[in-house]
Amino acid sequence: GTNVLFSDEGYRGVVIKLSGELNKLKISGNLITAGSPVSLSSIIKKALEIELSGLEFAWGIPGTLGGSINGNSGAFDSEICDLIKNVKVCDYNGKIHNFSSNQLDYGYRYCKFPVNGVILEADLKFKQSSRKEIEKTMKKNMKWRRKYQPIESKTAGSVFKNPEGMSVAKLLESIYLKGKAINGARFSPKHINFIENFNNAKAKDIYDLVELAKDLIYKKFKIILETEIKLIGFN
């Protein structure tokens, strides 16, 4: 998955891949219902096809709808959870719940539900627009990504969340980490809040860069950085 880093030693647990009947989407007026494993790009392409606007900000963000909702992915002052009308969640006892948007607790890079469980599908509300305007926004957003983010490189996405009212990129640049490498991993010379696997890096190489940055930022600013990447299997 995107925004995920597994330890080189693996993970002692169960990983569930959602597919089958959940990997589909339905259209009803200005509403698109999509299963958790449906890719964001598929939803955006379908919305473009039927001239529905609202998700253009996510053009170029990899991953699935479920993962996007879980981390409330966003860009260009927009977030995925702002589009949610309803979301279906299966709790850990197998009971299915339907939650409306006003029952969700969400904010910068998080989305919480009244119960713990697995996201199955969501209804996303869009606005009618023209194909020309939607394509224009998509192209503008992708142009920005290509210019400022290492989207052609092997990364797990943005590494750290922005501390409240601050830019994590500026913090990292202030301690001169741009281009800093450990074996085959390095802080991207293009955008410092991405770590590139440029030469067969191990997960430990990436993890060590993350820990280095957290340590240096805390020593200089007394700020505890929080990762946007999910670190799994690390002590």
GROMACS .gro file of C-alpha atoms in nm:
model
  235
    1GLY     CA    1   0.000   0.000   0.000
    2THR     CA    2   0.096   0.365  -0.030
    3ASN     CA    3   0.213   0.564   0.273
    4VAL     CA    4   0.319   0.235   0.435
    5LEU     CA    5   0.664   0.103   0.528
    6PHE     CA    6   0.702  -0.259   0.643
    7SER     CA    7   1.005  -0.373   0.838
    8ASP     CA    8   1.264  -0.590   0.663
    9GLU     CA    9   1.180  -0.856   0.923
   10GLY     CA   10   0.818  -0.861   0.810
   11TYR     CA   11   0.502  -0.839   1.018
   12ARG     CA   12   0.373  -1.104   1.259
   13GLY     CA   13   0.004  -1.060   1.191
   14VAL     CA   14  -0.266  -1.079   0.928
   15VAL     CA   15  -0.284  -0.854   0.622
   16ILE     CA   16  -0.625  -0.849   0.451
   17LYS     CA   17  -0.660  -0.747   0.088
   18LEU     CA   18  -1.008  -0.626  -0.005
   19SER     CA   19  -1.124  -0.711  -0.357
   20GLY     CA   20  -1.407  -0.886  -0.540
   21GLU     CA   21  -1.747  -0.723  -0.499
   22LEU     CA   22  -1.593  -0.431  -0.311
   23ASN     CA   23  -1.374  -0.337  -0.606
   24LYS     CA   24  -1.646  -0.151  -0.796
   25LEU     CA   25  -1.819   0.184  -0.818
   26LYS     CA   26  -2.175   0.299  -0.884
   27ILE     CA   27  -2.320   0.630  -1.002
   28SER     CA   28  -2.641   0.792  -0.879
   29GLY     CA   29  -2.683   1.153  -0.983
   30ASN     CA   30  -2.403   1.355  -0.824
   31LEU     CA   31  -2.312   1.065  -0.595
   32ILE     CA   32  -2.037   0.809  -0.662
   33THR     CA   33  -2.037   0.500  -0.441
   34ALA     CA   34  -1.701   0.324  -0.445
   35GLY     CA   35  -1.559   0.027  -0.261
   36SER     CA   36  -1.257   0.061  -0.036
   37PRO     CA   37  -1.012  -0.106  -0.280
   38VAL     CA   38  -1.108   0.115  -0.577
   39SER     CA   39  -0.817   0.336  -0.677
   40LEU     CA   40  -0.849   0.712  -0.648
   41SER     CA   41  -0.744   0.746  -1.012
   42SER     CA   42  -1.035   0.522  -1.123
   43ILE     CA   43  -1.285   0.735  -0.932
   44ILE     CA   44  -1.141   1.057  -1.073
   45LYS     CA   45  -1.149   0.923  -1.430
   46LYS     CA   46  -1.512   0.814  -1.390
   47ALA     CA   47  -1.604   1.152  -1.241
   48LEU     CA   48  -1.438   1.325  -1.537
   49GLU     CA   49  -1.627   1.103  -1.779
   50ILE     CA   50  -1.965   1.204  -1.633
   51GLU     CA   51  -1.856   1.564  -1.563
   52LEU     CA   52  -1.858   1.554  -1.183
   53SER     CA   53  -1.616   1.781  -0.996
   54GLY     CA   54  -1.468   1.761  -0.647
   55LEU     CA   55  -1.185   1.509  -0.646
   56GLU     CA   56  -0.947   1.679  -0.889
   57PHE     CA   57  -0.716   1.770  -0.600
   58ALA     CA   58  -0.632   1.399  -0.563
   59TRP     CA   59  -0.518   1.352  -0.923
   60GLY     CA   60  -0.169   1.209  -0.890
   61ILE     CA   61  -0.220   1.073  -0.538
   62PRO     CA   62  -0.171   0.694  -0.555
   63GLY     CA   63  -0.360   0.440  -0.350
   64THR     CA   64  -0.718   0.338  -0.284
   65LEU     CA   65  -1.029   0.505  -0.151
   66GLY     CA   66  -1.014   0.317   0.179
   67GLY     CA   67  -0.657   0.417   0.250
   68SER     CA   68  -0.728   0.772   0.141
   69ILE     CA   69  -1.022   0.803   0.382
   70ASN     CA   70  -0.826   0.644   0.666
   71GLY     CA   71  -0.556   0.910   0.638
   72ASN     CA   72  -0.790   1.183   0.508
   73SER     CA   73  -0.558   1.250   0.218
   74GLY     CA   74  -0.561   1.600   0.082
   75ALA     CA   75  -0.394   1.863  -0.131
   76PHE     CA   76  -0.458   2.214  -0.260
   77ASP     CA   77  -0.672   2.301   0.046
   78SER     CA   78  -0.908   2.006  -0.009
   79GLU     CA   79  -0.951   1.674   0.174
   80ILE     CA   80  -1.118   1.346   0.081
   81CYS     CA   81  -1.340   1.341   0.391
   82ASP     CA   82  -1.505   1.666   0.281
   83LEU     CA   83  -1.665   1.466  -0.002
   84ILE     CA   84  -1.807   1.187   0.214
   85LYS     CA   85  -2.184   1.159   0.249
   86ASN     CA   86  -2.189   0.811   0.402
   87VAL     CA   87  -1.930   0.546   0.478
   88LYS     CA   88  -1.979   0.175   0.547
   89VAL     CA   89  -1.754   0.014   0.809
   90CYS     CA   90  -1.727  -0.348   0.925
   91ASP     CA   91  -1.627  -0.368   1.292
   92TYR     CA   92  -1.397  -0.637   1.429
   93ASN     CA   93  -1.695  -0.850   1.531
   94GLY     CA   94  -1.824  -0.861   1.175
   95LYS     CA   95  -2.109  -0.612   1.226
   96ILE     CA   96  -2.159  -0.360   0.945
   97HIS     CA   97  -2.226   0.005   1.031
   98ASN     CA   98  -2.330   0.298   0.812
   99PHE     CA   99  -2.207   0.639   0.924
  100SER     CA  100  -2.300   0.978   0.784
  101SER     CA  101  -2.040   1.252   0.748
  102ASN     CA  102  -2.151   1.429   1.068
  103GLN     CA  103  -2.069   1.113   1.267
  104LEU     CA  104  -1.705   1.118   1.158
  105ASP     CA  105  -1.421   1.278   1.350
  106TYR     CA  106  -1.170   1.392   1.091
  107GLY     CA  107  -0.902   1.652   1.042
  108TYR     CA  108  -0.552   1.691   0.906
  109ARG     CA  109  -0.443   1.342   0.794
  110TYR     CA  110  -0.682   1.143   1.013
  111CYS     CA  111  -1.037   1.011   1.006
  112LYS     CA  112  -1.198   0.829   1.299
  113PHE     CA  113  -1.527   0.641   1.319
  114PRO     CA  114  -1.756   0.567   1.615
  115VAL     CA  115  -1.629   0.206   1.601
  116ASN     CA  116  -1.296   0.050   1.511
  117GLY     CA  117  -1.310  -0.153   1.194
  118VAL     CA  118  -1.247  -0.182   0.822
  119ILE     CA  119  -1.378   0.065   0.566
  120LEU     CA  120  -1.589  -0.120   0.307
  121GLU     CA  121  -1.723   0.157   0.084
  122ALA     CA  122  -1.821   0.523   0.079
  123ASP     CA  123  -2.067   0.754  -0.094
  124LEU     CA  124  -1.887   1.061  -0.227
  125LYS     CA  125  -2.081   1.373  -0.320
  126PHE     CA  126  -1.971   1.575  -0.624
  127LYS     CA  127  -2.080   1.889  -0.807
  128GLN     CA  128  -2.175   1.912  -1.172
  129SER     CA  129  -1.916   2.083  -1.388
  130SER     CA  130  -1.779   2.069  -1.742
  131ARG     CA  131  -1.523   1.822  -1.869
  132LYS     CA  132  -1.311   2.116  -1.987
  133GLU     CA  133  -1.293   2.275  -1.640
  134ILE     CA  134  -1.228   1.944  -1.464
  135GLU     CA  135  -0.946   1.854  -1.703
  136LYS     CA  136  -0.798   2.202  -1.666
  137THR     CA  137  -0.777   2.161  -1.287
  138MET     CA  138  -0.638   1.807  -1.314
  139LYS     CA  139  -0.365   1.919  -1.554
  140LYS     CA  140  -0.275   2.218  -1.336
  141ASN     CA  141  -0.246   1.999  -1.026
  142MET     CA  142  -0.037   1.736  -1.204
  143LYS     CA  143   0.193   2.004  -1.346
  144TRP     CA  144   0.254   2.128  -0.991
  145ARG     CA  145   0.326   1.775  -0.866
  146ARG     CA  146   0.573   1.705  -1.145
  147LYS     CA  147   0.754   2.031  -1.074
  148TYR     CA  148   0.775   2.008  -0.696
  149GLN     CA  149   0.743   1.639  -0.599
  150PRO     CA  150   0.955   1.334  -0.692
  151ILE     CA  151   0.660   1.147  -0.842
  152GLU     CA  152   0.887   0.957  -1.082
  153SER     CA  153   1.094   0.817  -0.793
  154LYS     CA  154   1.027   0.524  -0.561
  155THR     CA  155   0.882   0.675  -0.244
  156ALA     CA  156   0.611   0.596   0.012
  157GLY     CA  157   0.467   0.947  -0.013
  158SER     CA  158   0.502   1.235   0.230
  159VAL     CA  159   0.707   1.122   0.528
  160PHE     CA  160   0.602   1.362   0.805
  161LYS     CA  161   0.289   1.555   0.890
  162ASN     CA  162   0.317   1.932   0.914
  163PRO     CA  163   0.328   2.046   1.278
  164GLU     CA  164   0.038   2.281   1.348
  165GLY     CA  165   0.099   2.616   1.180
  166MET     CA  166   0.437   2.509   1.044
  167SER     CA  167   0.593   2.361   0.730
  168VAL     CA  168   0.777   2.037   0.797
  169ALA     CA  169   0.974   2.086   0.474
  170LYS     CA  170   1.117   2.415   0.603
  171LEU     CA  171   1.207   2.251   0.934
  172LEU     CA  172   1.389   1.968   0.756
  173GLU     CA  173   1.570   2.210   0.526
  174SER     CA  174   1.687   2.410   0.828
  175ILE     CA  175   1.888   2.109   0.946
  176TYR     CA  176   2.031   2.048   0.598
  177LEU     CA  177   1.882   1.704   0.533
  178LYS     CA  178   1.800   1.756   0.164
  179GLY     CA  179   1.984   1.482  -0.026
  180LYS     CA  180   2.103   1.317   0.297
  181ALA     CA  181   2.144   0.944   0.227
  182ILE     CA  182   2.177   0.626   0.426
  183ASN     CA  183   2.282   0.347   0.192
  184GLY     CA  184   2.020   0.334  -0.085
  185ALA     CA  185   1.771   0.577   0.070
  186ARG     CA  186   1.783   0.956   0.071
  187PHE     CA  187   1.577   1.262   0.147
  188SER     CA  188   1.467   1.376  -0.197
  189PRO     CA  189   1.668   1.661  -0.350
  190LYS     CA  190   1.341   1.768  -0.515
  191HIS     CA  191   1.113   1.771  -0.208
  192ILE     CA  192   1.268   1.704   0.128
  193ASN     CA  193   0.954   1.552   0.282
  194PHE     CA  194   0.989   1.249   0.056
  195ILE     CA  195   1.242   0.969   0.103
  196GLU     CA  196   1.354   0.807  -0.222
  197ASN     CA  197   1.466   0.449  -0.264
  198PHE     CA  198   1.728   0.533  -0.525
  199ASN     CA  199   1.953   0.227  -0.494
  200ASN     CA  200   1.792  -0.090  -0.354
  201ALA     CA  201   1.736   0.055  -0.009
  202LYS     CA  202   1.630  -0.160   0.283
  203ALA     CA  203   1.334  -0.060   0.498
  204LYS     CA  204   1.585  -0.002   0.779
  205ASP     CA  205   1.766   0.261   0.569
  206ILE     CA  206   1.442   0.456   0.532
  207TYR     CA  207   1.351   0.405   0.896
  208ASP     CA  208   1.694   0.528   1.007
  209LEU     CA  209   1.649   0.848   0.803
  210VAL     CA  210   1.309   0.901   0.965
  211GLU     CA  211   1.457   0.857   1.313
  212LEU     CA  212   1.753   1.083   1.229
  213ALA     CA  213   1.521   1.364   1.124
  214LYS     CA  214   1.297   1.324   1.430
  215ASP     CA  215   1.599   1.332   1.660
  216LEU     CA  216   1.759   1.640   1.500
  217ILE     CA  217   1.432   1.835   1.485
  218TYR     CA  218   1.359   1.764   1.849
  219LYS     CA  219   1.709   1.865   1.957
  220LYS     CA  220   1.690   2.195   1.767
  221PHE     CA  221   1.324   2.295   1.803
  222LYS     CA  222   1.182   2.068   2.077
  223ILE     CA  223   0.919   1.958   1.823
  224ILE     CA  224   0.811   1.594   1.803
  225LEU     CA  225   0.754   1.507   1.438
  226GLU     CA  226   0.470   1.269   1.357
  227THR     CA  227   0.504   1.042   1.055
  228GLU     CA  228   0.243   1.041   0.783
  229ILE     CA  229   0.389   0.710   0.666
  230LYS     CA  230   0.259   0.412   0.864
  231LEU     CA  231   0.557   0.222   1.008
  232ILE     CA  232   0.470  -0.146   1.051
  233GLY     CA  233   0.681  -0.411   1.221
  234PHE     CA  234   0.934  -0.172   1.373
  235ASN     CA  235   1.006  -0.164   1.746
   0.00000   0.00000   0.00000
